[in-house]
């Protein structure tokens, strides 16, 4: 099996260290220059703090329970998804420099590109109901008629989601942590919630308060380097 070139650290302590370094480095001037909204930065800070607290509890025999263990797993899943979202959406060169890239903990851009090409496939996504409360399944695969995919370049799926209340979100709802949609998204840039998977299907679980709202989903392939390809078609459904 080829060695993974994914930039995300494996150990949870290293994930936290990388994220904490980002938070210190992302000064107000840099966030403005790189187009990072304050609400997104605040959410990254919150997810990092939550993951740190739960990891401490999970490592403490006196505090560790099954519930804490599961909550810790979910906290790191949310944190790494947000970190991948930041790298994909905001860490672009330019405006970032080679110095910024290194300061954020990434390896220097390879001036001699590896054989791994950018994603060439276009994915298709569909949604189905799982039968569970407030849960759905997203089904992923290559668009019909696609040539055979390269497992190195079309390595996995970057999934972006957004939720719209009936009639659209208010300004306050749009600015809150869930970033509810104010209208039907015109393109994928409105879908701010990110997750990565290599599986052909992924379960989506929503809060009870989101029942009756509409979820919109769009995805694209990423290669082992985290480089993204073309967007596939969007899917939507009412949250049960």
PDB file of C-alpha atoms in Angstrom:
ATOM      1  CA  UNK A   1       0.000   0.000   0.000  1.00  0.00           C
ATOM      2  CA  UNK A   2       1.299   3.463  -0.848  1.00  0.00           C
ATOM      3  CA  UNK A   3       2.289   5.619   2.085  1.00  0.00           C
ATOM      4  CA  UNK A   4      -0.297   8.289   2.817  1.00  0.00           C
ATOM      5  CA  UNK A   5       0.817  11.892   2.284  1.00  0.00           C
ATOM      6  CA  UNK A   6      -2.107  13.317   4.234  1.00  0.00           C
ATOM      7  CA  UNK A   7      -1.023  16.428   6.133  1.00  0.00           C
ATOM      8  CA  UNK A   8      -3.255  15.788   9.163  1.00  0.00           C
ATOM      9  CA  UNK A   9      -1.294  14.421  12.158  1.00  0.00           C
ATOM     10  CA  UNK A  10      -2.324  11.046  13.549  1.00  0.00           C
ATOM     11  CA  UNK A  11      -1.972  11.362  17.342  1.00  0.00           C
ATOM     12  CA  UNK A  12      -4.603  13.512  18.992  1.00  0.00           C
ATOM     13  CA  UNK A  13      -2.005  15.490  20.953  1.00  0.00           C
ATOM     14  CA  UNK A  14      -0.351  16.474  17.657  1.00  0.00           C
ATOM     15  CA  UNK A  15      -3.707  17.465  16.140  1.00  0.00           C
ATOM     16  CA  UNK A  16      -4.315  19.753  19.125  1.00  0.00           C
ATOM     17  CA  UNK A  17      -0.803  21.188  18.901  1.00  0.00           C
ATOM     18  CA  UNK A  18      -1.270  22.011  15.220  1.00  0.00           C
ATOM     19  CA  UNK A  19      -4.658  23.620  15.788  1.00  0.00           C
ATOM     20  CA  UNK A  20      -3.443  25.642  18.779  1.00  0.00           C
ATOM     21  CA  UNK A  21      -0.545  26.858  16.647  1.00  0.00           C
ATOM     22  CA  UNK A  22      -3.011  27.951  13.943  1.00  0.00           C
ATOM     23  CA  UNK A  23      -5.081  29.869  16.488  1.00  0.00           C
ATOM     24  CA  UNK A  24      -2.018  31.767  17.726  1.00  0.00           C
ATOM     25  CA  UNK A  25      -0.830  32.477  14.179  1.00  0.00           C
ATOM     26  CA  UNK A  26      -4.193  33.597  12.800  1.00  0.00           C
ATOM     27  CA  UNK A  27      -4.058  37.175  14.027  1.00  0.00           C
ATOM     28  CA  UNK A  28      -6.826  39.575  13.115  1.00  0.00           C
ATOM     29  CA  UNK A  29      -4.797  41.077  10.259  1.00  0.00           C
ATOM     30  CA  UNK A  30      -4.061  37.665   8.777  1.00  0.00           C
ATOM     31  CA  UNK A  31      -7.689  36.555   9.090  1.00  0.00           C
ATOM     32  CA  UNK A  32      -8.782  39.692   7.243  1.00  0.00           C
ATOM     33  CA  UNK A  33      -6.161  39.276   4.516  1.00  0.00           C
ATOM     34  CA  UNK A  34      -6.985  35.593   4.043  1.00  0.00           C
ATOM     35  CA  UNK A  35     -10.767  36.062   4.077  1.00  0.00           C
ATOM     36  CA  UNK A  36     -11.460  34.126   7.293  1.00  0.00           C
ATOM     37  CA  UNK A  37     -14.725  35.248   8.949  1.00  0.00           C
ATOM     38  CA  UNK A  38     -14.575  35.870  12.704  1.00  0.00           C
ATOM     39  CA  UNK A  39     -17.418  33.369  13.195  1.00  0.00           C
ATOM     40  CA  UNK A  40     -15.383  30.602  11.532  1.00  0.00           C
ATOM     41  CA  UNK A  41     -12.317  31.397  13.641  1.00  0.00           C
ATOM     42  CA  UNK A  42     -14.390  31.404  16.824  1.00  0.00           C
ATOM     43  CA  UNK A  43     -15.855  28.019  15.921  1.00  0.00           C
ATOM     44  CA  UNK A  44     -12.339  26.634  15.374  1.00  0.00           C
ATOM     45  CA  UNK A  45     -11.298  27.939  18.814  1.00  0.00           C
ATOM     46  CA  UNK A  46     -14.359  26.359  20.438  1.00  0.00           C
ATOM     47  CA  UNK A  47     -13.855  22.974  18.781  1.00  0.00           C
ATOM     48  CA  UNK A  48     -10.184  22.966  19.758  1.00  0.00           C
ATOM     49  CA  UNK A  49     -10.961  23.834  23.385  1.00  0.00           C
ATOM     50  CA  UNK A  50     -13.697  21.169  23.576  1.00  0.00           C
ATOM     51  CA  UNK A  51     -11.423  18.495  22.109  1.00  0.00           C
ATOM     52  CA  UNK A  52      -8.640  19.415  24.535  1.00  0.00           C
ATOM     53  CA  UNK A  53     -10.969  19.201  27.553  1.00  0.00           C
ATOM     54  CA  UNK A  54     -12.458  15.858  26.521  1.00  0.00           C
ATOM     55  CA  UNK A  55      -9.043  14.367  25.726  1.00  0.00           C
ATOM     56  CA  UNK A  56      -7.852  15.280  29.220  1.00  0.00           C
ATOM     57  CA  UNK A  57     -10.906  13.555  30.721  1.00  0.00           C
ATOM     58  CA  UNK A  58     -10.504  10.502  28.449  1.00  0.00           C
ATOM     59  CA  UNK A  59      -6.894  10.116  29.586  1.00  0.00           C
ATOM     60  CA  UNK A  60      -7.793  10.421  33.286  1.00  0.00           C
ATOM     61  CA  UNK A  61      -8.783   7.048  34.737  1.00  0.00           C
ATOM     62  CA  UNK A  62     -10.835   8.773  37.435  1.00  0.00           C
ATOM     63  CA  UNK A  63     -12.953  10.699  34.931  1.00  0.00           C
ATOM     64  CA  UNK A  64     -12.997   8.391  31.904  1.00  0.00           C
ATOM     65  CA  UNK A  65     -16.335   6.757  31.091  1.00  0.00           C
ATOM     66  CA  UNK A  66     -17.783   5.232  27.937  1.00  0.00           C
ATOM     67  CA  UNK A  67     -19.707   8.449  27.328  1.00  0.00           C
ATOM     68  CA  UNK A  68     -16.532  10.552  27.679  1.00  0.00           C
ATOM     69  CA  UNK A  69     -14.701   8.242  25.268  1.00  0.00           C
ATOM     70  CA  UNK A  70     -17.428   8.573  22.625  1.00  0.00           C
ATOM     71  CA  UNK A  71     -17.673  12.347  23.130  1.00  0.00           C
ATOM     72  CA  UNK A  72     -13.902  12.635  22.721  1.00  0.00           C
ATOM     73  CA  UNK A  73     -14.016  10.688  19.468  1.00  0.00           C
ATOM     74  CA  UNK A  74     -16.790  12.925  18.131  1.00  0.00           C
ATOM     75  CA  UNK A  75     -14.983  16.075  19.277  1.00  0.00           C
ATOM     76  CA  UNK A  76     -11.852  15.161  17.334  1.00  0.00           C
ATOM     77  CA  UNK A  77     -13.911  14.179  14.321  1.00  0.00           C
ATOM     78  CA  UNK A  78     -15.495  17.647  14.350  1.00  0.00           C
ATOM     79  CA  UNK A  79     -12.168  19.386  14.965  1.00  0.00           C
ATOM     80  CA  UNK A  80     -10.307  17.627  12.150  1.00  0.00           C
ATOM     81  CA  UNK A  81     -13.201  18.291   9.770  1.00  0.00           C
ATOM     82  CA  UNK A  82     -13.032  22.010  10.595  1.00  0.00           C
ATOM     83  CA  UNK A  83      -9.242  22.031  10.182  1.00  0.00           C
ATOM     84  CA  UNK A  84      -9.555  20.374   6.767  1.00  0.00           C
ATOM     85  CA  UNK A  85     -12.182  22.953   5.874  1.00  0.00           C
ATOM     86  CA  UNK A  86      -9.809  25.785   6.840  1.00  0.00           C
ATOM     87  CA  UNK A  87      -6.970  24.364   4.777  1.00  0.00           C
ATOM     88  CA  UNK A  88      -9.188  23.762   1.778  1.00  0.00           C
ATOM     89  CA  UNK A  89     -11.050  27.086   1.883  1.00  0.00           C
ATOM     90  CA  UNK A  90      -8.671  29.661   3.379  1.00  0.00           C
ATOM     91  CA  UNK A  91      -5.040  28.517   3.185  1.00  0.00           C
ATOM     92  CA  UNK A  92      -4.229  29.443  -0.412  1.00  0.00           C
ATOM     93  CA  UNK A  93      -0.905  30.508  -1.908  1.00  0.00           C
ATOM     94  CA  UNK A  94      -1.108  33.429  -2.569  1.00  0.00           C
ATOM     95  CA  UNK A  95      -2.052  35.286  -0.365  1.00  0.00           C
ATOM     96  CA  UNK A  96      -0.144  32.923   1.947  1.00  0.00           C
ATOM     97  CA  UNK A  97       3.625  32.912   1.572  1.00  0.00           C
ATOM     98  CA  UNK A  98       6.061  30.021   1.937  1.00  0.00           C
ATOM     99  CA  UNK A  99       6.788  31.366   5.431  1.00  0.00           C
ATOM    100  CA  UNK A 100       3.101  31.272   6.362  1.00  0.00           C
ATOM    101  CA  UNK A 101       2.831  27.738   5.001  1.00  0.00           C
ATOM    102  CA  UNK A 102       5.724  26.536   7.167  1.00  0.00           C
ATOM    103  CA  UNK A 103       4.469  28.442  10.225  1.00  0.00           C
ATOM    104  CA  UNK A 104       1.108  26.666   9.979  1.00  0.00           C
ATOM    105  CA  UNK A 105       2.922  23.336  10.201  1.00  0.00           C
ATOM    106  CA  UNK A 106       2.772  22.230   6.573  1.00  0.00           C
ATOM    107  CA  UNK A 107       5.639  20.857   4.577  1.00  0.00           C
ATOM    108  CA  UNK A 108       7.076  23.204   2.013  1.00  0.00           C
ATOM    109  CA  UNK A 109       5.326  23.155  -1.330  1.00  0.00           C
ATOM    110  CA  UNK A 110       7.005  20.582  -3.545  1.00  0.00           C
ATOM    111  CA  UNK A 111       8.750  22.291  -6.468  1.00  0.00           C
ATOM    112  CA  UNK A 112       9.125  18.878  -8.094  1.00  0.00           C
ATOM    113  CA  UNK A 113       5.553  17.555  -8.177  1.00  0.00           C
ATOM    114  CA  UNK A 114       5.018  13.947  -7.195  1.00  0.00           C
ATOM    115  CA  UNK A 115       3.278  11.521  -9.559  1.00  0.00           C
ATOM    116  CA  UNK A 116       0.001  12.028  -7.651  1.00  0.00           C
ATOM    117  CA  UNK A 117      -2.198  14.094  -9.988  1.00  0.00           C
ATOM    118  CA  UNK A 118      -5.028  16.386  -8.999  1.00  0.00           C
ATOM    119  CA  UNK A 119      -8.436  14.674  -8.760  1.00  0.00           C
ATOM    120  CA  UNK A 120      -9.937  14.056 -12.172  1.00  0.00           C
ATOM    121  CA  UNK A 121     -13.189  12.300 -11.263  1.00  0.00           C
ATOM    122  CA  UNK A 122     -16.543  13.919 -10.569  1.00  0.00           C
ATOM    123  CA  UNK A 123     -18.570  12.355  -7.737  1.00  0.00           C
ATOM    124  CA  UNK A 124     -22.310  11.877  -7.459  1.00  0.00           C
ATOM    125  CA  UNK A 125     -24.177  12.059  -4.155  1.00  0.00           C
ATOM    126  CA  UNK A 126     -27.668  11.000  -3.124  1.00  0.00           C
ATOM    127  CA  UNK A 127     -29.518  10.945   0.191  1.00  0.00           C
ATOM    128  CA  UNK A 128     -31.718   8.295   1.771  1.00  0.00           C
ATOM    129  CA  UNK A 129     -33.522   7.919   5.086  1.00  0.00           C
ATOM    130  CA  UNK A 130     -32.024   5.458   7.563  1.00  0.00           C
ATOM    131  CA  UNK A 131     -35.146   4.925   9.622  1.00  0.00           C
ATOM    132  CA  UNK A 132     -33.511   6.434  12.688  1.00  0.00           C
ATOM    133  CA  UNK A 133     -34.567   9.733  14.255  1.00  0.00           C
ATOM    134  CA  UNK A 134     -33.076  12.817  12.603  1.00  0.00           C
ATOM    135  CA  UNK A 135     -30.648  10.702  10.565  1.00  0.00           C
ATOM    136  CA  UNK A 136     -29.924  10.191   6.881  1.00  0.00           C
ATOM    137  CA  UNK A 137     -27.327   8.421   4.768  1.00  0.00           C
ATOM    138  CA  UNK A 138     -25.351  10.049   1.985  1.00  0.00           C
ATOM    139  CA  UNK A 139     -24.389   7.640  -0.818  1.00  0.00           C
ATOM    140  CA  UNK A 140     -21.226   8.486  -2.736  1.00  0.00           C
ATOM    141  CA  UNK A 141     -19.677   7.243  -5.938  1.00  0.00           C
ATOM    142  CA  UNK A 142     -18.391   8.302  -9.342  1.00  0.00           C
ATOM    143  CA  UNK A 143     -20.824  10.006 -11.670  1.00  0.00           C
ATOM    144  CA  UNK A 144     -22.390   7.660 -14.233  1.00  0.00           C
ATOM    145  CA  UNK A 145     -20.178   7.155 -17.257  1.00  0.00           C
ATOM    146  CA  UNK A 146     -17.000   8.153 -15.417  1.00  0.00           C
ATOM    147  CA  UNK A 147     -13.819   6.424 -16.492  1.00  0.00           C
ATOM    148  CA  UNK A 148     -12.019   4.142 -14.026  1.00  0.00           C
ATOM    149  CA  UNK A 149     -10.767   6.283 -11.159  1.00  0.00           C
ATOM    150  CA  UNK A 150      -7.178   6.576  -9.972  1.00  0.00           C
ATOM    151  CA  UNK A 151      -7.164   5.594  -6.273  1.00  0.00           C
ATOM    152  CA  UNK A 152      -4.267   7.974  -5.618  1.00  0.00           C
ATOM    153  CA  UNK A 153      -5.782  11.100  -7.168  1.00  0.00           C
ATOM    154  CA  UNK A 154      -9.465  10.353  -6.465  1.00  0.00           C
ATOM    155  CA  UNK A 155      -8.572   9.257  -2.945  1.00  0.00           C
ATOM    156  CA  UNK A 156     -11.689  10.230  -0.981  1.00  0.00           C
ATOM    157  CA  UNK A 157     -14.721  12.475  -0.753  1.00  0.00           C
ATOM    158  CA  UNK A 158     -14.882  16.006   0.628  1.00  0.00           C
ATOM    159  CA  UNK A 159     -18.504  16.471   1.724  1.00  0.00           C
ATOM    160  CA  UNK A 160     -19.998  19.916   2.292  1.00  0.00           C
ATOM    161  CA  UNK A 161     -23.411  20.407   3.889  1.00  0.00           C
ATOM    162  CA  UNK A 162     -25.735  23.243   4.831  1.00  0.00           C
ATOM    163  CA  UNK A 163     -29.179  23.415   6.464  1.00  0.00           C
ATOM    164  CA  UNK A 164     -31.980  25.801   5.548  1.00  0.00           C
ATOM    165  CA  UNK A 165     -34.991  26.431   7.809  1.00  0.00           C
ATOM    166  CA  UNK A 166     -38.431  26.668   6.233  1.00  0.00           C
ATOM    167  CA  UNK A 167     -38.558  30.038   4.468  1.00  0.00           C
ATOM    168  CA  UNK A 168     -34.825  30.642   4.978  1.00  0.00           C
ATOM    169  CA  UNK A 169     -32.728  31.631   7.982  1.00  0.00           C
ATOM    170  CA  UNK A 170     -32.791  34.966   9.738  1.00  0.00           C
ATOM    171  CA  UNK A 171     -29.605  37.037   9.938  1.00  0.00           C
ATOM    172  CA  UNK A 172     -29.039  35.831  13.503  1.00  0.00           C
ATOM    173  CA  UNK A 173     -29.475  32.174  12.494  1.00  0.00           C
ATOM    174  CA  UNK A 174     -27.081  32.602   9.562  1.00  0.00           C
ATOM    175  CA  UNK A 175     -24.437  34.141  11.825  1.00  0.00           C
ATOM    176  CA  UNK A 176     -24.739  31.483  14.562  1.00  0.00           C
ATOM    177  CA  UNK A 177     -22.579  28.356  14.867  1.00  0.00           C
ATOM    178  CA  UNK A 178     -24.697  26.267  12.495  1.00  0.00           C
ATOM    179  CA  UNK A 179     -24.577  28.907   9.733  1.00  0.00           C
ATOM    180  CA  UNK A 180     -28.127  28.185   8.603  1.00  0.00           C
ATOM    181  CA  UNK A 181     -28.802  29.066   4.965  1.00  0.00           C
ATOM    182  CA  UNK A 182     -30.920  32.125   4.218  1.00  0.00           C
ATOM    183  CA  UNK A 183     -31.936  30.814   0.796  1.00  0.00           C
ATOM    184  CA  UNK A 184     -31.480  27.835  -1.498  1.00  0.00           C
ATOM    185  CA  UNK A 185     -27.725  27.761  -2.205  1.00  0.00           C
ATOM    186  CA  UNK A 186     -26.811  29.024  -5.662  1.00  0.00           C
ATOM    187  CA  UNK A 187     -23.525  27.114  -5.524  1.00  0.00           C
ATOM    188  CA  UNK A 188     -21.421  24.986  -3.216  1.00  0.00           C
ATOM    189  CA  UNK A 189     -19.634  27.985  -1.626  1.00  0.00           C
ATOM    190  CA  UNK A 190     -22.635  28.481   0.676  1.00  0.00           C
ATOM    191  CA  UNK A 191     -22.157  25.018   2.240  1.00  0.00           C
ATOM    192  CA  UNK A 192     -19.759  25.621   5.124  1.00  0.00           C
ATOM    193  CA  UNK A 193     -19.835  22.332   7.062  1.00  0.00           C
ATOM    194  CA  UNK A 194     -17.106  19.934   5.911  1.00  0.00           C
ATOM    195  CA  UNK A 195     -16.242  16.295   6.489  1.00  0.00           C
ATOM    196  CA  UNK A 196     -13.948  13.841   4.686  1.00  0.00           C
ATOM    197  CA  UNK A 197     -14.548  10.159   4.062  1.00  0.00           C
ATOM    198  CA  UNK A 198     -13.234   7.351   1.900  1.00  0.00           C
ATOM    199  CA  UNK A 199     -16.378   5.270   2.327  1.00  0.00           C
ATOM    200  CA  UNK A 200     -19.143   4.899  -0.214  1.00  0.00           C
ATOM    201  CA  UNK A 201     -21.749   5.964   2.295  1.00  0.00           C
ATOM    202  CA  UNK A 202     -21.743   8.118   5.401  1.00  0.00           C
ATOM    203  CA  UNK A 203     -24.373   8.565   8.091  1.00  0.00           C
ATOM    204  CA  UNK A 204     -25.519  12.111   8.788  1.00  0.00           C
ATOM    205  CA  UNK A 205     -27.094  12.715  12.207  1.00  0.00           C
ATOM    206  CA  UNK A 206     -28.848  16.005  12.922  1.00  0.00           C
ATOM    207  CA  UNK A 207     -30.089  17.722  16.055  1.00  0.00           C
ATOM    208  CA  UNK A 208     -33.760  17.275  16.898  1.00  0.00           C
ATOM    209  CA  UNK A 209     -34.322  21.008  16.391  1.00  0.00           C
ATOM    210  CA  UNK A 210     -33.384  20.602  12.715  1.00  0.00           C
ATOM    211  CA  UNK A 211     -36.222  18.188  11.896  1.00  0.00           C
ATOM    212  CA  UNK A 212     -38.303  19.581   9.049  1.00  0.00           C
ATOM    213  CA  UNK A 213     -35.478  21.756   7.720  1.00  0.00           C
ATOM    214  CA  UNK A 214     -33.780  21.017   4.392  1.00  0.00           C
ATOM    215  CA  UNK A 215     -30.217  19.762   4.175  1.00  0.00           C
ATOM    216  CA  UNK A 216     -28.163  20.470   1.050  1.00  0.00           C
ATOM    217  CA  UNK A 217     -25.115  18.363   0.205  1.00  0.00           C
ATOM    218  CA  UNK A 218     -22.387  18.642  -2.412  1.00  0.00           C
ATOM    219  CA  UNK A 219     -19.073  16.810  -2.665  1.00  0.00           C
ATOM    220  CA  UNK A 220     -15.874  16.528  -4.651  1.00  0.00           C
ATOM    221  CA  UNK A 221     -12.897  14.211  -4.735  1.00  0.00           C
ATOM    222  CA  UNK A 222      -9.656  14.915  -2.880  1.00  0.00           C
ATOM    223  CA  UNK A 223      -6.306  13.294  -3.605  1.00  0.00           C
ATOM    224  CA  UNK A 224      -3.840  12.110  -0.958  1.00  0.00           C
ATOM    225  CA  UNK A 225      -2.377  15.613  -0.751  1.00  0.00           C
ATOM    226  CA  UNK A 226      -5.738  17.154   0.105  1.00  0.00           C
ATOM    227  CA  UNK A 227      -6.078  18.803  -3.319  1.00  0.00           C
ATOM    228  CA  UNK A 228      -9.707  19.020  -4.443  1.00  0.00           C
ATOM    229  CA  UNK A 229     -11.292  18.300  -7.823  1.00  0.00           C
ATOM    230  CA  UNK A 230     -14.481  19.341  -9.587  1.00  0.00           C
ATOM    231  CA  UNK A 231     -17.762  19.673  -7.736  1.00  0.00           C
ATOM    232  CA  UNK A 232     -20.387  17.016  -8.297  1.00  0.00           C
ATOM    233  CA  UNK A 233     -24.106  17.646  -8.463  1.00  0.00           C
ATOM    234  CA  UNK A 234     -25.889  18.764  -5.288  1.00  0.00           C
ATOM    235  CA  UNK A 235     -28.486  16.735  -3.396  1.00  0.00           C
ATOM    236  CA  UNK A 236     -31.077  17.829  -0.864  1.00  0.00           C
ATOM    237  CA  UNK A 237     -33.748  16.315   1.393  1.00  0.00           C
ATOM    238  CA  UNK A 238     -36.000  17.154   4.329  1.00  0.00           C
ATOM    239  CA  UNK A 239     -34.445  16.192   7.671  1.00  0.00           C
ATOM    240  CA  UNK A 240     -36.693  13.637   9.454  1.00  0.00           C
TER     241      UNK A 240
END
